[in-house]
Amino acid sequence: MSDAKRNILVTSALPYANGPIHIGHLVEYIQTDIWVRFQKMWGHRCYYVCADDAHGTPIMLRAEQDGITPEQLIERTAAEHQQDFAGFAVEFDNYHSTHSPENREISELIYSRLRDAGYIVKKTISQAYDPAKEMFLPDRFIRGTCPRCKTVDQYGDSCESCGATYAPTDLIDAVSALSGAPPELRESEHLFFTLGRFEGMLKAWLADNDLQAGVVNKLQEWFDVGLQDWDISRDAPYFGFEIPDMPGKYFYVWLDAPIGYLASFRNLCEREGIDFEAFCGVNSDAEMYHFIGKDIMYFHTLFWPAMLSGAGMRTPTNVFAHGFLTVDGHKMSKSRGTFVMAKTYLDYLNPEYLRYYFAAKLGSAIEDIDLNFEDFELRVNSDLVGKVVNIASRCAGFIVKRFDGSLSEEIDRPELLREFHDAADQIAGYYEGREYGRAMREVMALADRANQYIDERRPWEMAKIAGSDDEMQRVCSMGIFLFRVLAIYLKPVLPVTMANAEVFLGCASLTWADVERTPVGQPINKFKPLMQRVERDQIEKMIESSKEQPENAAPASTEATVAEFGDEISIDDFARIDLRVALIEDAAHVDGADKLVRLSLDIGDQKRQVFAGIKQAYDPASLIGRHVVMVANLAPRKMRFGVSEGMVLGAGPGGEDIFLIEPDRGATPGMRVK
């Protein structure tokens, strides 16, 4: 890497101000924080800013629900967010809010420049209106029956059951999610940003910057479809900034949210006397990087650079997208206890365990990463406690007790120390390229070499031999020298642990340049344990604490399983159960559900949809074409994923051991089961 000093502005996506931070969010903030800490250790002038995304209809409605003002809600949430981030050693140079004077000023500036340049047009559009709440409804606040698969209780823009996308007007029996009233179609004038006029500019921006392959491919898909005008206004009531020349209209949250990056940085500049234009001006030679999740690429790689360009401002140097977090191979789940809030994690585990584990998994590609708790426990205990910290603990006691804490003036194995020094550029390159997993593998390989050296030299045996003090001091000092290099390499990932290591080493804050500065003859302090082992019961308690408590004792799944005999029923009770043969026409996984399979059933004169908790026992594809027995007169049950219109019968203790009850060959759909 070059020694030239760089000016760098870094941002992470803005967390929404109506909910807490969870460990899925932390993938991004930890990834960004590691990169920023590395840049600062290298000596670059690097600023990391963020803010709460504080505008929009959900904020307004959540505040109304809580009986407070939106301003009180976002103030409360901001304090909670910053406490969570600090708990994980995510260190912002500035943390602000999109509901700020700086953001209003820059949003109005960008809007006015786009308007004056002819990039804003007015259109009259028809929208769903809630007559009871007296407000226009965002698509996600309209519910109804999917026009394609007929699943009830679906969103106004897409169906969670079949994946169809549509206009809210296409919904069957649509109602407002706020009041339950059928929405009315009313016309309203809105402002649109003419994104399509920036296709050439965006393609040039794409060609000039080294974006990830996944981002490039996705952009090309959007270019192929054609870029559409973007609605940047919303009708009152709305919590946000009113548009200066359009009374009663407000900037859409996605217009002022990315502008919040610049607003947060301006707030920092005004407080600390930094030249804002040197970083954000159109002629700036500074670098600007945005770390984001793959789900918001559309806004950051199309709208954002186009808006900046149209307003005569500099565009981002790069946008780094990452994947999502799964836990133990599944989507995060409240029922499984794997939807872990940041605060809950901090109640049970060292935050730097998670920082290291994420680092060991993260690369530069847009790939999901999995937090496997068994692997988490083994990796932290083996790598951090068993390898890195162990080097210092094996050597420090001898130095403090036998040599008054003074390190040797000599280096026992100069060639080994040189091997550690020579790895600096490669590890730095991995950090720069966001290949943290490769960096961690390289560091742990060096830690293995250090422990191998100590095992070979066996200073504990030297302590028993008269006249071996000089050699023992050289050997133990060599271990400390090697540990110090590893501490530098791990400092971006483990800032708190390595700050404690700096106290033990008796040195100032370590930088990347300190790799080459071996502290021969220097004093060290008494060693205190830097990290404890992960205990399995800590993880289990955290998971248990994260589990969603059911509102009642009703089973969560829709298949019939019996654990023990219950109360007797009469023959008349049993006769009321309408058991039918059903043909499984289709079966599919249910996104966001750990146990459920969506079954499309033919029962002769009707088609039914049933959600069955058999995912662990059956591959959905293997079910298509099979006959099963179902309860046909069970009252429909409304679930988060849709309505389950019956129950298929199965036996077994649950999990992988569920066995569907099937009729003999020759049974036909709709046949009664006697």
XYZ file of C-alpha atoms in Angstrom:
674
model
C 0.000 0.000 0.000
C 1.069 3.567 -0.691
C 2.294 5.796 2.138
C 0.483 8.815 0.632
C -2.056 10.206 3.074
C -5.672 10.168 1.917
C -8.798 12.147 2.839
C -11.700 9.721 3.283
C -15.365 10.147 4.236
C -17.135 6.920 5.218
C -20.800 6.246 6.010
C -23.006 3.313 6.968
C -26.686 3.115 6.100
C -28.850 5.089 8.512
C -30.776 2.928 11.011
C -34.490 3.661 11.049
C -35.612 5.496 14.161
C -38.599 3.354 15.122
C -36.907 0.213 16.415
C -33.845 -1.244 18.170
C -30.557 -2.480 16.722
C -30.183 -6.255 16.303
C -27.209 -8.433 15.426
C -28.203 -8.505 11.754
C -27.770 -4.730 11.612
C -24.383 -5.037 13.303
C -22.816 -6.859 10.346
C -22.689 -3.563 8.466
C -21.593 -1.294 11.304
C -18.860 -3.672 12.459
C -17.663 -4.141 8.869
C -17.482 -0.375 8.400
C -15.890 0.310 11.783
C -13.098 -2.206 11.114
C -12.316 -0.541 7.780
C -12.291 2.946 9.295
C -10.111 1.906 12.239
C -7.625 0.364 9.815
C -7.482 3.562 7.729
C -6.847 5.631 10.845
C -4.134 3.242 12.037
C -2.441 3.664 8.654
C -2.439 7.422 9.241
C -5.089 8.527 6.774
C -7.486 11.371 7.560
C -10.681 9.355 7.744
C -14.078 10.398 9.116
C -16.921 7.975 9.863
C -20.380 9.567 10.129
C -23.887 8.235 10.524
C -27.332 9.373 11.689
C -30.771 8.100 12.543
C -33.203 7.976 9.613
C -35.967 9.875 11.381
C -38.697 10.669 8.820
C -41.655 8.916 7.268
C -45.159 7.616 7.919
C -44.079 4.700 10.190
C -42.339 7.161 12.546
C -45.451 9.323 12.698
C -47.732 6.357 13.381
C -45.411 4.739 15.931
C -45.225 8.004 17.893
C -49.011 8.274 17.786
C -49.284 4.698 19.060
C -46.875 5.440 21.939
C -48.692 8.656 22.839
C -45.651 10.883 22.224
C -44.512 13.306 19.534
C -42.336 12.093 16.632
C -39.552 14.311 17.989
C -39.720 12.529 21.362
C -39.694 9.139 19.649
C -36.625 9.851 17.533
C -34.784 11.396 20.472
C -35.445 8.294 22.584
C -34.465 5.920 19.779
C -31.280 7.857 18.981
C -30.082 7.443 22.568
C -30.804 3.694 22.433
C -29.054 3.262 19.082
C -25.932 5.111 20.168
C -25.743 3.101 23.377
C -25.930 -0.151 21.392
C -23.270 0.958 18.915
C -20.950 2.067 21.705
C -21.423 -1.320 23.365
C -19.959 -2.967 20.251
C -17.113 -0.416 19.999
C -18.529 1.070 16.788
C -16.900 4.496 16.922
C -18.468 7.255 14.835
C -16.776 10.603 14.415
C -20.302 11.999 14.363
C -23.774 10.556 14.895
C -26.623 12.862 13.931
C -30.262 12.795 12.761
C -31.980 13.400 9.442
C -34.403 15.620 11.363
C -31.800 18.363 11.681
C -31.263 21.913 10.427
C -28.271 20.774 8.350
C -30.323 18.112 6.606
C -33.194 20.487 5.888
C -30.778 23.034 4.396
C -28.930 20.568 2.151
C -32.169 18.810 1.091
C -33.704 22.119 0.028
C -30.485 23.080 -1.765
C -30.340 19.835 -3.767
C -34.062 20.001 -4.537
C -33.906 23.603 -5.734
C -30.929 22.877 -7.981
C -32.657 19.843 -9.488
C -35.868 21.841 -9.978
C -34.098 24.806 -11.571
C -32.186 22.483 -13.899
C -35.455 20.953 -15.106
C -35.026 17.552 -13.464
C -38.230 17.796 -11.383
C -41.654 17.417 -13.040
C -45.202 17.503 -11.682
C -47.683 14.707 -12.302
C -51.201 14.053 -11.073
C -51.553 10.501 -9.855
C -54.279 8.389 -8.268
C -53.576 7.093 -4.768
C -55.300 5.092 -2.080
C -56.821 7.338 0.592
C -58.016 6.311 4.067
C -61.225 8.296 4.716
C -61.195 7.369 8.411
C -57.592 8.472 9.070
C -57.861 11.251 6.464
C -54.536 10.461 4.839
C -53.054 8.938 1.711
C -51.735 5.453 2.322
C -48.291 4.097 1.438
C -48.584 0.778 -0.403
C -47.407 -1.163 2.658
C -50.309 0.210 4.678
C -52.910 -1.354 2.387
C -53.900 -4.993 2.889
C -56.068 -7.268 0.818
C -56.308 -10.501 -1.157
C -53.620 -11.204 -3.738
C -55.066 -10.874 -7.252
C -52.975 -13.801 -8.499
C -52.983 -16.544 -5.852
C -55.951 -15.245 -3.814
C -54.018 -15.335 -0.523
C -55.660 -12.937 1.902
C -54.033 -10.241 4.071
C -51.260 -9.288 1.659
C -49.459 -5.962 1.224
C -50.536 -3.354 -1.297
C -47.474 -3.812 -3.520
C -46.504 -7.499 -3.302
C -47.682 -10.900 -2.118
C -45.610 -12.755 0.463
C -47.249 -16.027 -0.534
C -46.642 -16.214 -4.289
C -44.213 -13.325 -4.780
C -46.406 -11.402 -7.223
C -45.992 -7.631 -7.517
C -48.892 -5.371 -8.431
C -50.506 -1.961 -7.896
C -52.579 -1.417 -4.728
C -55.640 -0.970 -6.944
C -55.265 -4.601 -8.053
C -55.830 -5.952 -4.534
C -59.121 -7.728 -3.897
C -61.148 -6.482 -0.903
C -58.451 -3.945 -0.022
C -58.580 -2.226 3.366
C -56.446 0.275 5.228
C -54.070 -1.407 7.678
C -54.572 1.630 9.939
C -58.336 1.848 10.221
C -59.770 -1.165 8.407
C -61.735 1.129 6.118
C -61.772 0.385 2.373
C -59.434 2.901 0.735
C -60.770 5.394 -1.761
C -58.963 6.322 -4.951
C -58.173 10.025 -4.999
C -56.023 12.175 -7.223
C -53.050 14.157 -5.937
C -50.323 16.195 -7.571
C -46.781 14.936 -6.926
C -43.198 15.793 -7.807
C -41.061 13.349 -9.767
C -37.295 13.184 -10.298
C -36.560 12.301 -13.943
C -34.095 9.508 -13.261
C -34.115 8.276 -16.859
C -32.290 11.433 -18.007
C -29.248 10.298 -15.984
C -28.717 6.905 -17.599
C -25.633 8.092 -19.503
C -24.192 9.760 -16.421
C -24.785 6.631 -14.319
C -23.131 4.382 -16.889
C -20.117 6.700 -16.942
C -20.004 6.691 -13.120
C -20.159 2.924 -13.216
C -17.288 2.756 -15.708
C -15.116 5.158 -13.699
C -15.453 3.366 -10.360
C -14.535 -0.135 -9.282
C -17.920 -1.289 -8.009
C -18.564 -4.869 -6.879
C -19.503 -7.340 -9.591
C -22.897 -7.918 -7.982
C -23.637 -4.188 -8.024
C -22.581 -3.880 -11.669
C -24.790 -6.799 -12.698
C -27.796 -5.424 -10.850
C -27.332 -1.973 -12.365
C -27.240 -3.493 -15.823
C -30.553 -5.269 -15.126
C -32.120 -1.956 -14.151
C -30.730 -0.248 -17.257
C -32.178 -3.049 -19.406
C -35.645 -2.592 -17.889
C -35.451 1.186 -18.199
C -35.123 3.845 -15.496
C -38.435 5.279 -14.326
C -39.292 8.709 -12.912
C -39.161 8.650 -9.120
C -41.883 10.127 -6.884
C -40.036 12.317 -4.359
C -43.052 13.875 -2.579
C -45.626 12.732 -0.036
C -48.924 14.238 1.092
C -49.688 15.562 4.565
C -49.958 14.298 7.239
C -46.331 13.182 7.076
C -43.367 13.532 9.435
C -40.550 15.125 7.470
C -39.532 18.334 5.726
C -42.222 20.318 3.921
C -41.223 21.126 0.340
C -40.572 24.898 0.141
C -42.667 25.641 -2.959
C -45.321 22.937 -2.444
C -47.330 23.602 0.760
C -48.819 20.415 2.176
C -46.247 18.256 0.355
C -43.225 16.693 2.045
C -39.944 15.279 0.826
C -40.179 11.484 0.614
C -37.967 9.898 3.288
C -35.679 8.326 0.680
C -34.850 11.765 -0.710
C -33.525 13.233 2.526
C -32.164 10.001 4.080
C -28.945 9.753 1.995
C -28.578 13.523 2.201
C -28.311 12.799 5.921
C -24.758 11.545 5.263
C -23.730 15.015 4.126
C -25.720 16.681 6.884
C -24.029 14.626 9.593
C -20.624 15.432 8.122
C -21.445 19.139 7.890
C -22.457 19.085 11.554
C -19.036 17.606 12.355
C -17.249 20.134 10.133
C -18.936 23.096 11.789
C -18.103 21.759 15.232
C -14.444 20.933 14.545
C -13.477 23.421 11.843
C -13.146 20.901 8.995
C -13.422 22.111 5.397
C -16.716 20.593 4.177
C -16.094 21.476 0.533
C -12.705 19.734 0.580
C -14.587 16.444 1.060
C -17.981 17.078 -0.506
C -17.436 19.818 -3.098
C -17.746 19.033 -6.789
C -13.982 19.445 -7.282
C -13.030 17.450 -4.182
C -10.250 14.896 -4.522
C -11.298 13.226 -1.256
C -12.786 9.714 -1.282
C -16.386 9.026 -0.275
C -17.538 5.488 0.529
C -20.966 4.164 1.524
C -21.335 0.766 3.242
C -24.876 -0.571 2.723
C -26.978 -3.745 2.686
C -27.762 -5.334 -0.657
C -31.466 -4.546 -0.210
C -30.951 -0.780 -0.677
C -28.620 -0.832 -3.684
C -31.311 0.739 -5.897
C -31.361 3.948 -3.877
C -27.586 4.224 -3.443
C -26.422 3.326 -6.940
C -29.144 5.012 -9.021
C -31.072 7.768 -7.235
C -28.268 8.999 -4.986
C -25.481 9.540 -7.551
C -28.003 10.902 -10.075
C -29.379 13.410 -7.553
C -25.878 14.550 -6.608
C -24.809 14.903 -10.226
C -27.964 16.813 -11.169
C -27.390 19.187 -8.250
C -23.788 19.858 -9.319
C -22.231 17.935 -6.418
C -19.602 15.201 -6.218
C -20.664 11.563 -6.490
C -19.525 8.641 -4.280
C -16.162 7.018 -4.949
C -17.729 3.626 -4.287
C -20.686 1.868 -2.698
C -19.853 -1.334 -0.798
C -22.813 -3.697 -0.439
C -22.947 -6.704 1.870
C -25.302 -9.638 2.318
C -27.631 -10.579 5.140
C -27.022 -12.504 8.349
C -28.417 -15.974 8.944
C -28.133 -17.743 12.281
C -27.453 -21.476 12.426
C -28.339 -21.701 8.744
C -31.735 -20.009 9.013
C -33.178 -16.540 8.841
C -33.159 -14.820 12.208
C -36.157 -16.080 14.146
C -37.881 -14.888 17.306
C -39.387 -18.313 17.933
C -35.944 -19.966 17.773
C -34.338 -17.231 19.866
C -31.952 -16.233 17.075
C -33.447 -12.785 16.465
C -31.038 -11.302 18.991
C -31.148 -7.628 19.881
C -27.845 -5.846 20.404
C -28.745 -5.101 24.002
C -29.622 -8.740 24.701
C -26.292 -9.911 23.281
C -24.423 -7.417 25.472
C -26.199 -8.773 28.548
C -24.524 -12.163 28.043
C -21.449 -12.038 25.804
C -18.319 -10.021 25.080
C -19.066 -7.836 22.019
C -15.592 -8.466 20.615
C -16.427 -12.153 20.205
C -18.981 -11.067 17.591
C -16.656 -8.502 16.020
C -14.033 -11.204 15.492
C -16.516 -13.808 14.258
C -17.996 -11.432 11.701
C -14.499 -10.412 10.588
C -13.542 -14.069 10.136
C -16.572 -14.527 7.857
C -16.603 -11.281 5.872
C -15.182 -10.783 2.392
C -15.622 -8.224 -0.346
C -18.412 -10.081 -2.191
C -22.143 -9.517 -1.657
C -22.719 -12.787 0.171
C -24.834 -13.690 3.178
C -22.874 -14.817 6.226
C -23.975 -17.379 8.800
C -23.558 -17.093 12.548
C -23.298 -20.702 13.688
C -23.207 -20.693 17.474
C -21.243 -23.933 17.770
C -18.619 -22.616 15.354
C -18.750 -19.234 17.123
C -17.848 -20.832 20.456
C -15.079 -23.010 19.025
C -13.533 -20.284 16.887
C -13.393 -17.631 19.605
C -12.018 -20.039 22.188
C -9.470 -21.524 19.809
C -8.295 -18.431 17.938
C -8.519 -15.560 20.387
C -8.119 -17.259 23.761
C -6.179 -20.384 22.829
C -3.826 -18.776 20.313
C -3.431 -14.993 20.536
C -4.008 -14.199 24.225
C -2.214 -17.402 25.181
C 1.064 -16.078 23.728
C 1.159 -13.151 26.146
C -0.035 -15.131 29.152
C 2.652 -17.826 28.628
C 5.502 -15.306 28.593
C 4.518 -12.277 30.680
C 4.740 -13.902 34.102
C 8.397 -14.863 33.676
C 9.328 -11.353 32.496
C 7.569 -9.631 35.412
C 8.695 -12.030 38.157
C 12.233 -12.811 37.056
C 13.307 -9.650 35.227
C 11.353 -6.824 36.897
C 9.149 -6.499 33.830
C 12.008 -5.593 31.472
C 12.158 -7.068 27.992
C 15.428 -8.357 26.605
C 17.806 -6.102 24.690
C 18.275 -8.939 22.184
C 15.954 -10.595 19.689
C 16.122 -14.390 19.966
C 14.887 -15.259 16.464
C 15.283 -12.232 14.147
C 14.217 -14.261 11.112
C 10.924 -15.222 12.785
C 10.214 -11.632 13.775
C 10.991 -10.568 10.204
C 8.429 -13.111 8.979
C 5.818 -11.406 11.177
C 6.854 -7.935 9.955
C 6.784 -8.996 6.318
C 3.121 -9.992 6.595
C 2.124 -6.358 7.255
C 1.555 -5.308 3.648
C -0.452 -8.392 2.769
C -2.707 -8.068 5.823
C -3.082 -4.335 5.156
C -4.130 -5.139 1.587
C -6.770 -7.529 2.900
C -8.174 -4.867 5.222
C -8.183 -2.269 2.450
C -10.030 -4.677 0.146
C -12.521 -5.662 2.900
C -11.229 -9.226 2.787
C -11.316 -9.528 6.552
C -11.658 -13.315 6.541
C -8.351 -13.632 4.690
C -6.711 -11.185 7.090
C -7.881 -13.214 10.094
C -6.603 -16.477 8.587
C -3.208 -14.901 8.008
C -3.066 -13.533 11.562
C -4.032 -16.886 13.082
C -1.370 -18.650 11.008
C 1.181 -16.284 12.528
C -0.256 -16.933 16.004
C 0.293 -20.655 15.391
C 3.932 -19.925 14.499
C 4.401 -17.931 17.708
C 2.945 -20.697 19.867
C 5.053 -23.271 18.040
C 8.164 -21.210 18.824
C 7.271 -21.066 22.536
C 6.561 -24.816 22.585
C 9.955 -25.504 21.006
C 11.907 -23.203 23.340
C 10.001 -24.253 26.517
C 10.817 -21.323 28.846
C 9.133 -23.097 31.768
C 11.868 -25.735 31.581
C 14.565 -23.047 31.484
C 13.196 -21.649 34.738
C 14.353 -24.864 36.437
C 17.914 -24.675 35.114
C 20.513 -22.532 36.842
C 22.307 -20.034 34.642
C 19.618 -19.951 31.929
C 18.118 -16.589 32.873
C 19.462 -14.653 29.888
C 18.150 -17.225 27.457
C 14.781 -17.400 29.191
C 14.477 -13.599 29.082
C 15.242 -13.616 25.349
C 12.694 -16.355 24.666
C 9.876 -14.802 26.718
C 10.644 -11.361 25.286
C 10.507 -12.855 21.812
C 7.007 -14.130 22.598
C 5.979 -10.624 23.707
C 7.496 -9.080 20.554
C 5.459 -11.479 18.398
C 2.295 -10.854 20.433
C 2.735 -7.100 19.977
C 2.788 -7.459 16.175
C -0.368 -9.588 16.309
C -2.004 -6.961 18.529
C -1.421 -4.367 15.796
C -2.875 -6.622 13.122
C -5.976 -7.362 15.237
C -6.543 -3.862 16.605
C -9.124 -2.809 13.940
C -11.205 -5.859 14.869
C -10.619 -5.963 18.650
C -10.115 -2.325 19.689
C -11.041 -2.778 23.353
C -9.001 -5.927 23.894
C -5.992 -4.414 22.189
C -6.318 -1.168 24.165
C -5.945 -3.362 27.250
C -3.001 -5.077 25.563
C -1.386 -1.652 25.074
C -1.683 -1.054 28.830
C 0.011 -4.411 29.458
C 2.736 -3.588 26.924
C 3.216 -0.145 28.458
C 3.041 1.575 25.086
C 1.131 4.400 23.437
C -1.712 3.702 21.020
C -0.294 1.374 18.372
C -0.352 2.334 14.692
C 0.417 0.268 11.610
C 3.885 1.830 11.400
C 4.701 0.367 14.857
C 5.016 -3.096 13.305
C 8.664 -2.345 12.541
C 9.455 -0.864 15.966
C 10.473 -3.675 18.286
C 10.481 -2.510 21.957
C 13.758 -4.132 23.010
C 14.736 -3.351 26.587
C 11.385 -1.726 27.320
C 9.305 -2.423 30.456
C 5.950 -4.182 30.472
C 3.252 -4.284 33.138
C 1.759 -7.190 35.005
C -0.383 -9.280 32.702
C -4.125 -9.352 33.313
C -6.360 -11.752 31.390
C -7.377 -10.043 28.142
C -10.284 -12.298 27.227
C -12.290 -15.127 28.812
C -13.508 -18.255 27.068
C -17.024 -18.390 25.650
C -19.164 -20.665 27.778
C -21.989 -22.551 26.108
C -24.463 -21.678 28.847
C -23.947 -17.961 28.078
C -25.074 -18.562 24.507
C -28.018 -20.691 25.599
C -29.194 -18.080 28.096
C -28.976 -15.377 25.416
C -31.023 -17.498 22.992
C -33.622 -18.276 25.640
C -33.881 -14.611 26.538
C -34.422 -13.759 22.843
C -37.284 -16.164 22.281
C -40.651 -14.675 21.529
C -43.082 -15.559 24.268
C -46.343 -16.938 22.838
C -49.523 -15.063 23.652
C -51.309 -18.325 24.449
C -50.625 -22.022 24.521
C -51.983 -22.757 21.050
C -49.553 -24.639 18.797
C -47.660 -22.486 16.307
C -47.913 -24.930 13.407
C -50.967 -26.286 11.608
C -50.241 -29.989 11.420
C -51.927 -32.213 14.000
C -49.475 -33.847 16.392
C -50.408 -35.392 19.721
C -47.873 -35.600 22.531
C -50.141 -37.287 25.056
C -53.736 -38.342 25.472
C -56.103 -35.484 26.296
C -59.684 -35.223 27.510
C -62.196 -37.675 26.094
C -64.572 -36.543 23.358
C -67.877 -38.129 22.390
C -68.608 -39.895 19.119
C -70.780 -36.917 18.221
C -67.799 -34.583 18.693
C -65.708 -36.760 16.420
C -68.457 -36.973 13.797
C -68.291 -33.191 13.381
C -64.701 -33.427 12.031
C -64.786 -33.486 8.230
C -61.748 -35.507 7.138
C -61.012 -35.426 3.406
C -58.408 -36.752 1.018
C -56.383 -33.891 -0.442
C -53.983 -33.871 -3.400
C -50.891 -31.694 -2.875
C -50.701 -29.712 -6.115
C -47.873 -27.447 -4.991
C -45.593 -27.054 -1.971
C -43.130 -24.279 -1.208
C -40.937 -22.885 1.547
C -42.348 -19.892 3.448
C -39.876 -17.009 3.623
C -39.323 -15.900 7.202
C -40.744 -19.108 8.740
C -38.508 -21.808 10.188
C -41.026 -24.662 10.244
C -43.755 -23.880 7.720
C -44.412 -25.242 4.239
C -47.185 -23.692 2.138
C -49.362 -26.432 0.613
C -51.775 -25.862 -2.284
C -54.399 -28.601 -1.932
C -57.102 -29.995 -4.229
C -60.028 -31.448 -2.227
C -62.268 -32.215 -5.163
C -64.680 -29.306 -5.423
C -62.357 -26.757 -3.827
C -58.782 -25.539 -3.705
C -57.294 -24.848 -0.289
C -54.104 -23.279 1.074
C -52.655 -24.795 4.253
C -49.520 -23.837 6.178
C -48.032 -26.969 7.736
C -45.143 -27.110 10.205
C -43.319 -29.939 8.447
C -40.328 -28.141 6.934
C -37.766 -30.078 8.988
C -39.283 -33.410 7.982
C -40.055 -32.917 4.288
C -38.487 -31.256 1.269
C -41.421 -29.354 -0.288
C -40.569 -30.622 -3.768
C -41.019 -34.229 -2.585
C -44.601 -33.541 -1.491
C -46.051 -32.496 -4.844
C -48.432 -35.140 -6.203
C -48.934 -36.959 -2.893
C -52.302 -37.553 -1.221
C -52.803 -36.625 2.428
C -55.637 -36.470 4.926
C -56.836 -33.048 6.007
C -59.410 -31.511 8.357
C -61.606 -29.683 5.861
C -64.019 -27.934 8.231
C -61.454 -26.314 10.514
C -62.041 -22.574 10.804
C -59.503 -20.589 8.711
C -56.600 -19.266 10.726
C -55.048 -15.904 9.870
C -51.260 -16.045 10.041
C -48.532 -13.522 9.272
C -47.865 -15.303 5.962
C -51.498 -15.629 4.889
C -54.600 -17.632 5.848
C -54.387 -21.365 6.540
C -57.607 -23.018 5.363
C -57.494 -26.346 7.141
C -55.057 -28.783 8.702
C -53.158 -31.750 7.322
C -52.793 -34.705 9.668
C -49.503 -36.133 10.808
C -48.053 -38.182 13.645
C -44.788 -38.140 15.524
C -42.913 -36.201 18.211
C -42.122 -33.270 15.923
C -39.102 -31.748 14.181
C -37.674 -34.222 11.678
C -39.927 -36.975 13.050
C -43.311 -35.992 11.623
C -45.069 -38.464 9.341
C -47.967 -37.330 7.182
C -51.033 -39.567 7.245
C -51.734 -40.794 3.717
C -54.765 -42.757 2.432
C -54.438 -46.087 0.654
C -53.853 -46.142 -3.077
C -56.978 -45.419 -5.070
C -58.153 -42.537 -2.899
C -59.212 -39.448 -4.847
C -59.248 -35.736 -3.890
C -62.340 -34.822 -1.881
C -63.100 -38.389 -0.753
C -64.335 -38.490 2.853
C -62.210 -40.390 5.365
C -64.381 -42.681 7.498
